Amino acid sequence: MSDFSLELNEDQLQIQKWVHEFAETVARPAGAEWDEREETPWPIIQEAARNGLYSFDFIAQCFADPTGQLMCLVNEELSWGDAGISLSIFGSTLAVAGIYANGTPEQLAEWIPQCYGTADDVKLAAFGVSEADAGSDVSSLKSRAVYDEAKDEWVLNGTKTWITNGGIANTHVLVLSVDPTLGSRGQASFVVPEGTPGISQGQKFKKMGIRASHTAEVVLEDCRVPGRCLLGGKEKLDERLARAKEGKRTSTQAAMATFEASRPIVGAQAVGIARAAYEYSLDYAKERKQFGRAIIENQSIAFKLADMKMRTDAARLLVQRAAWMASTGKKFENGEGSMSKVFAGETAVWVTEQAIQILGGYGYVRDYPVERWHRDSKIYTIFEGTSEIQRLVISRAISGIHIN
């Protein structure tokens, strides 16, 4: 008898219902307002903290799910409500993924709870890799971390860009170069705790979409952090650097370890946007009448909706597979994590564009949500690795060739 099943268990169904209710009654009604304001929706984050949605305990429960599905399910539901608000609530999770992927058990216990704070004292976290001249080319980081052995401190300098919660976060997890001669193999992840001198917000970006999510530069100027803030510890780092200098194989890069863990989650967010656009378009097409009948009675509209549904469901299945593989320790031998992210992201862009077309002129104006969902969707082909980088990862994996 096979154990294979796509059914959600009772706990997952209850949590799905709970998150969907928050998405439907809190996030979606507020989406347009915070998109226009282009500000972090603190009242909504605080409400999510009060009801337990934004909390260390809930995130721990999600990551502990043995099927790997719960975190993706939660992100899909909240992004169905509003992607910008979803990112403002779950933007801290990427920093958590960075700590989880690279930290020791002691560091996980110390730093992850601080990424969320409490219901009465809400905290945010940020994860930063990208720089002005190092986007897809992570090996070209210019930000530096230099060890001060006399004080057992790391001195951090440089500027990170495109950082979710950058500068407003209480805890920052940043990837910097400790040995530039080794490229990406000479990088490490550091926690910059709340109140550390030398870290500040640079430019805040005005974006096309996900405008409720804060995106900015993070500037480091002789920022000193204790030695214990190096994720994984110095002994492990020294061993890894020594192996790299000898030309031996090293463990996964600090940045890539985080991206591998987060890609199915990011894909799930894109699925949520696509699903929202499909469902809204379906309802509209049933109600909108032209030439004496509902427009869904026309094949051109009905077939478009059929394709929107097929692609959305296919994207979800790729996300579910990647999440299950990650949770059960199965290696992404064919770039399955990248498959989930690139397909879901491009599906969200395509589905939301079709939604605009189905609504016609109404789809193009801000009185209706589909134009915002289309603007929100585009980032999913760019951040956390562009579609081109995802295809590079997949093509290298399936061919065994270092394709450039």
Short mmCIF file of C-alpha atoms in Angstrom, two decimals:
data_model
loop_
_atom_site.label_atom_id
_atom_site.label_comp_id
_atom_site.label_asym_id
_atom_site.label_seq_id
_atom_site.Cartn_x
_atom_site.Cartn_y
_atom_site.Cartn_z
CA MET A 1 0.00 0.00 0.00
CA SER A 2 1.51 3.34 -1.05
CA ASP A 3 1.79 6.21 1.45
CA PHE A 4 1.63 8.82 -1.31
CA SER A 5 -1.02 11.46 -0.69
CA LEU A 6 -1.68 15.07 -1.60
CA GLU A 7 -4.24 15.46 1.15
CA LEU A 8 -3.57 17.96 3.90
CA ASN A 9 -3.81 16.59 7.43
CA GLU A 10 -6.20 18.00 10.00
CA ASP A 11 -3.64 20.35 11.57
CA GLN A 12 -2.67 21.74 8.18
CA LEU A 13 -6.30 22.27 7.21
CA GLN A 14 -7.03 24.12 10.45
CA ILE A 15 -4.02 26.39 10.02
CA GLN A 16 -4.88 26.98 6.37
CA LYS A 17 -8.37 28.07 7.39
CA TRP A 18 -7.02 30.32 10.15
CA VAL A 19 -4.47 32.06 7.88
CA HIS A 20 -7.00 32.39 5.05
CA GLU A 21 -9.41 34.14 7.40
CA PHE A 22 -6.69 36.65 8.32
CA ALA A 23 -5.82 37.11 4.65
CA GLU A 24 -9.46 37.63 3.69
CA THR A 25 -10.56 39.90 6.53
CA VAL A 26 -7.36 41.83 7.31
CA ALA A 27 -4.76 41.71 4.54
CA ARG A 28 -6.87 41.93 1.38
CA PRO A 29 -9.10 44.83 2.49
CA ALA A 30 -5.97 46.80 3.46
CA GLY A 31 -3.89 45.95 0.40
CA ALA A 32 -4.75 48.95 -1.75
CA GLU A 33 -4.23 51.45 1.09
CA TRP A 34 -0.74 50.26 2.00
CA ASP A 35 0.23 49.92 -1.65
CA GLU A 36 -0.59 53.61 -2.09
CA ARG A 37 1.13 54.63 1.14
CA GLU A 38 4.29 52.63 0.40
CA GLU A 39 4.86 52.19 4.10
CA THR A 40 5.39 49.24 6.43
CA PRO A 41 1.89 48.30 7.70
CA TRP A 42 2.78 48.25 11.40
CA PRO A 43 -0.84 47.96 12.62
CA ILE A 44 -1.30 44.80 10.55
CA ILE A 45 2.02 43.29 11.66
CA GLN A 46 1.06 44.01 15.26
CA GLU A 47 -2.33 42.39 14.75
CA ALA A 48 -0.61 39.34 13.23
CA ALA A 49 1.64 39.23 16.30
CA ARG A 50 -1.31 39.47 18.69
CA ASN A 51 -3.11 36.54 17.08
CA GLY A 52 0.07 34.46 16.91
CA LEU A 53 0.58 34.49 13.14
CA TYR A 54 3.74 36.59 13.46
CA SER A 55 5.61 34.76 16.19
CA PHE A 56 8.58 32.49 16.81
CA ASP A 57 6.31 29.71 18.07
CA PHE A 58 4.22 29.68 14.90
CA ILE A 59 7.21 29.81 12.55
CA ALA A 60 8.85 26.99 14.54
CA GLN A 61 5.66 24.96 14.13
CA CYS A 62 5.74 25.59 10.37
CA PHE A 63 9.39 24.60 9.96
CA ALA A 64 8.84 21.52 12.14
CA ASP A 65 6.15 20.15 9.82
CA PRO A 66 7.65 16.83 8.60
CA THR A 67 5.94 17.12 5.22
CA GLY A 68 7.51 20.51 4.50
CA GLN A 69 4.16 21.83 3.29
CA LEU A 70 2.99 24.05 6.14
CA MET A 71 5.29 27.03 5.56
CA CYS A 72 4.41 27.06 1.86
CA LEU A 73 0.71 26.70 2.58
CA VAL A 74 0.78 29.66 4.99
CA ASN A 75 2.68 31.85 2.52
CA GLU A 76 0.30 31.01 -0.32
CA GLU A 77 -2.73 31.93 1.74
CA LEU A 78 -1.35 35.22 3.02
CA SER A 79 -0.08 36.23 -0.45
CA TRP A 80 -3.54 35.42 -1.78
CA GLY A 81 -4.67 38.21 0.53
CA ASP A 82 -1.95 40.69 -0.43
CA ALA A 83 1.64 40.01 -1.42
CA GLY A 84 3.07 43.27 -0.08
CA ILE A 85 1.48 42.81 3.32
CA SER A 86 2.50 39.14 3.29
CA LEU A 87 6.13 40.12 2.75
CA SER A 88 5.93 42.74 5.47
CA ILE A 89 4.77 40.00 7.86
CA PHE A 90 7.00 37.18 6.67
CA GLY A 91 10.01 39.20 5.49
CA SER A 92 11.72 38.24 8.74
CA THR A 93 11.52 34.59 7.73
CA LEU A 94 14.36 34.96 5.22
CA ALA A 95 16.68 36.03 8.03
CA VAL A 96 15.45 33.05 10.01
CA ALA A 97 16.25 30.81 7.04
CA GLY A 98 19.76 32.30 6.95
CA ILE A 99 20.31 31.54 10.62
CA TYR A 100 18.76 28.09 10.28
CA ALA A 101 20.88 27.18 7.25
CA ASN A 102 24.21 28.39 8.62
CA GLY A 103 24.01 28.64 12.41
CA THR A 104 24.83 26.28 15.26
CA PRO A 105 22.03 24.95 17.49
CA GLU A 106 23.05 27.47 20.15
CA GLN A 107 22.85 30.32 17.63
CA LEU A 108 19.45 29.17 16.43
CA ALA A 109 18.17 29.22 20.00
CA GLU A 110 19.64 32.67 20.68
CA TRP A 111 18.89 34.59 17.50
CA ILE A 112 15.72 33.22 15.89
CA PRO A 113 13.36 34.29 18.73
CA GLN A 114 14.87 37.79 18.52
CA CYS A 115 13.77 38.03 14.88
CA TYR A 116 10.14 38.20 16.04
CA GLY A 117 10.07 39.60 19.55
CA THR A 118 6.77 39.23 21.39
CA ALA A 119 3.18 40.28 20.84
CA ASP A 120 3.82 43.27 23.12
CA ASP A 121 7.22 44.14 21.63
CA VAL A 122 7.26 43.22 17.94
CA LYS A 123 10.65 42.90 16.24
CA LEU A 124 11.64 42.60 12.57
CA ALA A 125 14.60 40.88 10.91
CA ALA A 126 16.35 41.32 7.56
CA PHE A 127 18.60 39.17 5.39
CA GLY A 128 21.10 40.81 3.06
CA VAL A 129 23.35 39.54 0.29
CA SER A 130 22.94 41.77 -2.79
CA GLU A 131 25.11 44.77 -3.51
CA ALA A 132 25.13 47.39 -6.26
CA ASP A 133 27.66 45.39 -8.32
CA ALA A 134 26.78 41.94 -6.98
CA GLY A 135 23.23 40.91 -7.73
CA SER A 136 23.10 37.59 -9.55
CA ASP A 137 26.90 37.41 -9.30
CA VAL A 138 27.08 36.66 -5.58
CA SER A 139 30.80 35.86 -5.86
CA SER A 140 31.55 39.57 -6.43
CA LEU A 141 30.61 40.88 -2.98
CA LYS A 142 32.73 43.85 -1.93
CA SER A 143 31.43 44.16 1.63
CA ARG A 144 34.10 42.90 4.02
CA ALA A 145 34.27 41.27 7.42
CA VAL A 146 37.67 41.45 9.11
CA TYR A 147 38.43 39.58 12.33
CA ASP A 148 39.92 41.52 15.24
CA GLU A 149 41.53 38.69 17.18
CA ALA A 150 42.52 40.86 20.14
CA LYS A 151 38.90 41.75 20.85
CA ASP A 152 37.25 38.64 19.35
CA GLU A 153 35.15 40.91 17.16
CA TRP A 154 34.34 41.13 13.47
CA VAL A 155 34.53 44.54 11.81
CA LEU A 156 31.95 44.88 9.02
CA ASN A 157 32.06 47.42 6.19
CA GLY A 158 30.09 47.81 2.98
CA THR A 159 26.64 48.55 1.57
CA LYS A 160 23.91 46.00 0.95
CA THR A 161 21.03 46.81 -1.39
CA TRP A 162 17.50 45.60 -2.17
CA ILE A 163 17.10 44.42 1.43
CA THR A 164 13.61 43.59 2.71
CA ASN A 165 13.23 45.34 6.10
CA GLY A 166 16.70 46.79 5.54
CA GLY A 167 17.60 49.42 8.11
CA ILE A 168 14.30 49.17 10.01
CA ALA A 169 14.93 45.60 11.19
CA ASN A 170 16.01 44.96 14.75
CA THR A 171 18.20 42.03 13.70
CA HIS A 172 20.13 41.86 10.42
CA VAL A 173 21.65 38.69 8.97
CA LEU A 174 24.23 39.68 6.36
CA VAL A 175 26.54 37.77 4.04
CA LEU A 176 30.00 39.36 3.66
CA SER A 177 33.35 38.41 2.21
CA VAL A 178 36.03 37.30 4.67
CA ASP A 179 38.51 36.28 1.96
CA PRO A 180 37.89 38.02 -1.40
CA THR A 181 40.46 35.84 -3.17
CA LEU A 182 38.13 32.85 -2.76
CA GLY A 183 35.03 34.48 -4.28
CA SER A 184 31.79 32.97 -3.03
CA ARG A 185 33.70 30.29 -1.10
CA GLY A 186 35.27 33.03 1.01
CA GLN A 187 31.99 34.39 2.35
CA ALA A 188 30.24 34.00 5.68
CA SER A 189 26.99 35.03 7.37
CA PHE A 190 26.88 37.37 10.36
CA VAL A 191 24.16 38.45 12.76
CA VAL A 192 24.11 42.16 13.54
CA PRO A 193 22.12 42.46 16.79
CA GLU A 194 19.75 45.27 17.66
CA GLY A 195 21.45 48.46 18.82
CA THR A 196 24.83 47.71 17.23
CA PRO A 197 26.66 50.94 16.30
CA GLY A 198 27.80 51.33 12.69
CA ILE A 199 24.73 49.97 10.87
CA SER A 200 22.20 52.29 9.25
CA GLN A 201 19.59 52.54 6.53
CA GLY A 202 20.64 53.99 3.19
CA GLN A 203 18.29 54.69 0.30
CA LYS A 204 14.72 53.44 0.56
CA PHE A 205 13.48 52.24 -2.83
CA LYS A 206 10.16 53.25 -4.40
CA LYS A 207 9.01 50.11 -6.15
CA MET A 208 6.66 48.96 -8.90
CA GLY A 209 4.98 46.40 -6.64
CA ILE A 210 4.96 44.83 -3.15
CA ARG A 211 4.98 48.41 -1.94
CA ALA A 212 3.81 47.60 1.58
CA SER A 213 7.12 45.78 2.04
CA HIS A 214 10.05 48.00 3.02
CA THR A 215 13.09 47.67 0.70
CA ALA A 216 16.26 49.67 1.31
CA GLU A 217 20.05 49.78 1.45
CA VAL A 218 21.89 48.73 4.60
CA VAL A 219 25.11 50.63 5.25
CA LEU A 220 27.91 49.21 7.42
CA GLU A 221 30.61 51.58 8.66
CA ASP A 222 33.16 49.96 11.00
CA CYS A 223 30.28 47.96 12.47
CA ARG A 224 31.69 45.71 15.20
CA VAL A 225 29.94 42.51 16.24
CA PRO A 226 31.09 39.90 18.77
CA GLY A 227 32.79 36.75 17.50
CA ARG A 228 29.73 34.69 18.41
CA CYS A 229 27.78 36.57 15.71
CA LEU A 230 29.57 34.62 12.97
CA LEU A 231 27.05 31.96 12.02
CA GLY A 232 28.53 28.49 12.25
CA GLY A 233 31.47 29.67 14.34
CA LYS A 234 35.05 30.59 13.50
CA GLU A 235 36.47 27.08 13.74
CA LYS A 236 34.10 25.85 11.07
CA LEU A 237 34.83 28.90 8.91
CA ASP A 238 38.60 28.43 9.19
CA GLU A 239 38.26 24.79 8.17
CA ARG A 240 36.13 25.73 5.17
CA LEU A 241 38.53 28.46 4.06
CA ALA A 242 41.50 26.11 4.38
CA ARG A 243 39.80 23.52 2.20
CA ALA A 244 38.93 26.17 -0.38
CA LYS A 245 42.55 27.38 -0.51
CA GLU A 246 43.69 23.81 -1.08
CA GLY A 247 41.27 23.52 -3.97
CA LYS A 248 39.12 20.99 -2.16
CA ARG A 249 35.34 20.88 -2.25
CA THR A 250 33.65 23.00 0.41
CA SER A 251 30.17 23.03 1.89
CA THR A 252 27.38 25.10 0.35
CA GLN A 253 28.01 28.84 0.09
CA ALA A 254 26.51 30.93 2.89
CA ALA A 255 24.10 32.74 0.56
CA MET A 256 23.15 29.72 -1.52
CA ALA A 257 22.28 27.65 1.55
CA THR A 258 19.67 30.26 2.45
CA PHE A 259 18.28 30.55 -1.07
CA GLU A 260 17.92 26.78 -1.41
CA ALA A 261 15.84 26.69 1.78
CA SER A 262 13.66 29.63 0.78
CA ARG A 263 12.91 29.01 -2.91
CA PRO A 264 9.82 26.82 -2.41
CA ILE A 265 8.48 29.36 0.10
CA VAL A 266 8.97 32.20 -2.38
CA GLY A 267 7.33 30.05 -5.05
CA ALA A 268 4.35 29.53 -2.75
CA GLN A 269 3.92 33.29 -2.44
CA ALA A 270 3.78 33.57 -6.23
CA VAL A 271 1.19 30.77 -6.34
CA GLY A 272 -0.94 32.78 -3.91
CA ILE A 273 -0.89 35.82 -6.21
CA ALA A 274 -1.75 33.69 -9.26
CA ARG A 275 -4.59 31.98 -7.42
CA ALA A 276 -6.03 35.31 -6.31
CA ALA A 277 -6.00 36.64 -9.87
CA TYR A 278 -7.51 33.45 -11.30
CA GLU A 279 -10.33 33.32 -8.76
CA TYR A 280 -11.16 37.01 -9.15
CA SER A 281 -11.19 36.70 -12.95
CA LEU A 282 -13.38 33.61 -12.84
CA ASP A 283 -15.99 35.36 -10.70
CA TYR A 284 -15.84 38.45 -12.91
CA ALA A 285 -16.23 36.44 -16.11
CA LYS A 286 -19.36 34.76 -14.74
CA GLU A 287 -20.95 38.10 -13.85
CA ARG A 288 -19.79 40.38 -16.67
CA LYS A 289 -22.21 40.37 -19.60
CA GLN A 290 -21.51 41.47 -23.14
CA PHE A 291 -23.65 40.83 -26.21
CA GLY A 292 -26.38 39.44 -23.97
CA ARG A 293 -24.40 36.71 -22.21
CA ALA A 294 -21.70 36.20 -19.58
CA ILE A 295 -18.26 36.57 -21.12
CA ILE A 296 -17.20 33.17 -19.72
CA GLU A 297 -19.52 31.61 -22.30
CA ASN A 298 -17.00 32.67 -24.94
CA GLN A 299 -14.25 30.13 -25.59
CA SER A 300 -11.59 32.85 -25.73
CA ILE A 301 -12.30 33.70 -22.08
CA ALA A 302 -13.14 30.20 -20.84
CA PHE A 303 -9.99 28.68 -22.36
CA LYS A 304 -7.89 31.48 -20.90
CA LEU A 305 -9.28 30.71 -17.46
CA ALA A 306 -8.65 27.01 -17.99
CA ASP A 307 -4.99 27.74 -18.74
CA MET A 308 -4.75 30.05 -15.70
CA LYS A 309 -6.06 27.28 -13.46
CA MET A 310 -3.78 24.63 -14.99
CA ARG A 311 -0.63 26.70 -14.64
CA THR A 312 -1.45 27.75 -11.09
CA ASP A 313 -2.05 24.16 -9.98
CA ALA A 314 1.10 22.96 -11.77
CA ALA A 315 3.13 25.66 -10.01
CA ARG A 316 1.75 24.58 -6.65
CA LEU A 317 2.69 20.95 -7.32
CA LEU A 318 6.28 21.96 -8.12
CA VAL A 319 6.40 23.97 -4.90
CA GLN A 320 4.99 21.07 -2.90
CA ARG A 321 7.55 18.65 -4.35
CA ALA A 322 10.49 20.96 -3.60
CA ALA A 323 9.25 21.65 -0.07
CA TRP A 324 8.81 17.93 0.58
CA MET A 325 12.29 17.16 -0.77
CA ALA A 326 13.85 19.87 1.39
CA SER A 327 12.07 18.70 4.54
CA THR A 328 12.99 15.05 4.02
CA GLY A 329 16.64 15.75 3.23
CA LYS A 330 16.45 14.75 -0.43
CA LYS A 331 19.02 16.45 -2.62
CA PHE A 332 17.84 18.79 -5.36
CA GLU A 333 19.63 16.75 -8.03
CA ASN A 334 17.83 18.42 -10.93
CA GLY A 335 17.39 21.90 -9.48
CA GLU A 336 13.92 21.15 -8.13
CA GLY A 337 14.01 24.14 -5.78
CA SER A 338 14.81 26.44 -8.69
CA MET A 339 12.11 24.78 -10.81
CA SER A 340 9.50 25.60 -8.20
CA LYS A 341 10.56 29.21 -7.90
CA VAL A 342 10.98 30.06 -11.60
CA PHE A 343 7.80 28.33 -12.74
CA ALA A 344 5.66 29.80 -9.96
CA GLY A 345 7.07 33.30 -10.47
CA GLU A 346 6.53 33.29 -14.22
CA THR A 347 3.09 31.75 -13.74
CA ALA A 348 2.09 34.60 -11.42
CA VAL A 349 3.19 37.19 -13.99
CA TRP A 350 1.32 35.42 -16.80
CA VAL A 351 -1.86 34.71 -14.84
CA THR A 352 -2.16 38.26 -13.54
CA GLU A 353 -1.67 39.63 -17.06
CA GLN A 354 -4.48 37.40 -18.32
CA ALA A 355 -6.62 38.65 -15.44
CA ILE A 356 -6.13 42.22 -16.62
CA GLN A 357 -7.10 41.18 -20.14
CA ILE A 358 -10.28 39.45 -18.93
CA LEU A 359 -11.33 42.53 -16.97
CA GLY A 360 -10.45 44.80 -19.90
CA GLY A 361 -10.39 48.48 -18.98
CA TYR A 362 -11.43 47.66 -15.43
CA GLY A 363 -8.33 45.50 -15.07
CA TYR A 364 -6.12 48.48 -15.86
CA VAL A 365 -7.41 50.80 -13.14
CA ARG A 366 -6.70 50.80 -9.43
CA ASP A 367 -10.37 50.47 -8.52
CA TYR A 368 -9.85 46.75 -9.16
CA PRO A 369 -7.05 44.69 -7.58
CA VAL A 370 -5.71 42.79 -10.58
CA GLU A 371 -3.39 45.57 -11.78
CA ARG A 372 -1.80 45.64 -8.30
CA TRP A 373 -1.43 41.87 -8.31
CA HIS A 374 0.31 42.12 -11.69
CA ARG A 375 2.70 44.74 -10.34
CA ASP A 376 3.31 42.57 -7.26
CA SER A 377 3.95 39.45 -9.32
CA LYS A 378 6.88 40.76 -11.37
CA ILE A 379 9.34 40.72 -8.48
CA TYR A 380 9.00 36.93 -8.32
CA THR A 381 11.00 36.63 -11.54
CA ILE A 382 13.72 38.85 -10.06
CA PHE A 383 14.38 38.54 -6.32
CA GLU A 384 15.74 35.43 -4.60
CA GLY A 385 17.48 34.65 -7.89
CA THR A 386 16.26 35.82 -11.29
CA SER A 387 14.51 33.46 -13.69
CA GLU A 388 17.71 33.38 -15.72
CA ILE A 389 19.75 32.28 -12.69
CA GLN A 390 17.17 29.62 -11.84
CA ARG A 391 17.45 28.21 -15.37
CA LEU A 392 21.23 28.27 -15.01
CA VAL A 393 20.98 26.24 -11.80
CA ILE A 394 18.61 23.75 -13.44
CA SER A 395 20.64 23.40 -16.63
CA ARG A 396 23.87 22.81 -14.70
CA ALA A 397 22.12 20.24 -12.53
CA ILE A 398 20.62 18.22 -15.38
CA SER A 399 23.71 18.39 -17.62
CA GLY A 400 26.56 18.11 -15.16
CA ILE A 401 28.23 20.86 -17.20
CA HIS A 402 29.30 24.26 -15.81
CA ILE A 403 27.17 26.31 -18.20
CA ASN A 404 27.90 30.05 -18.23
#
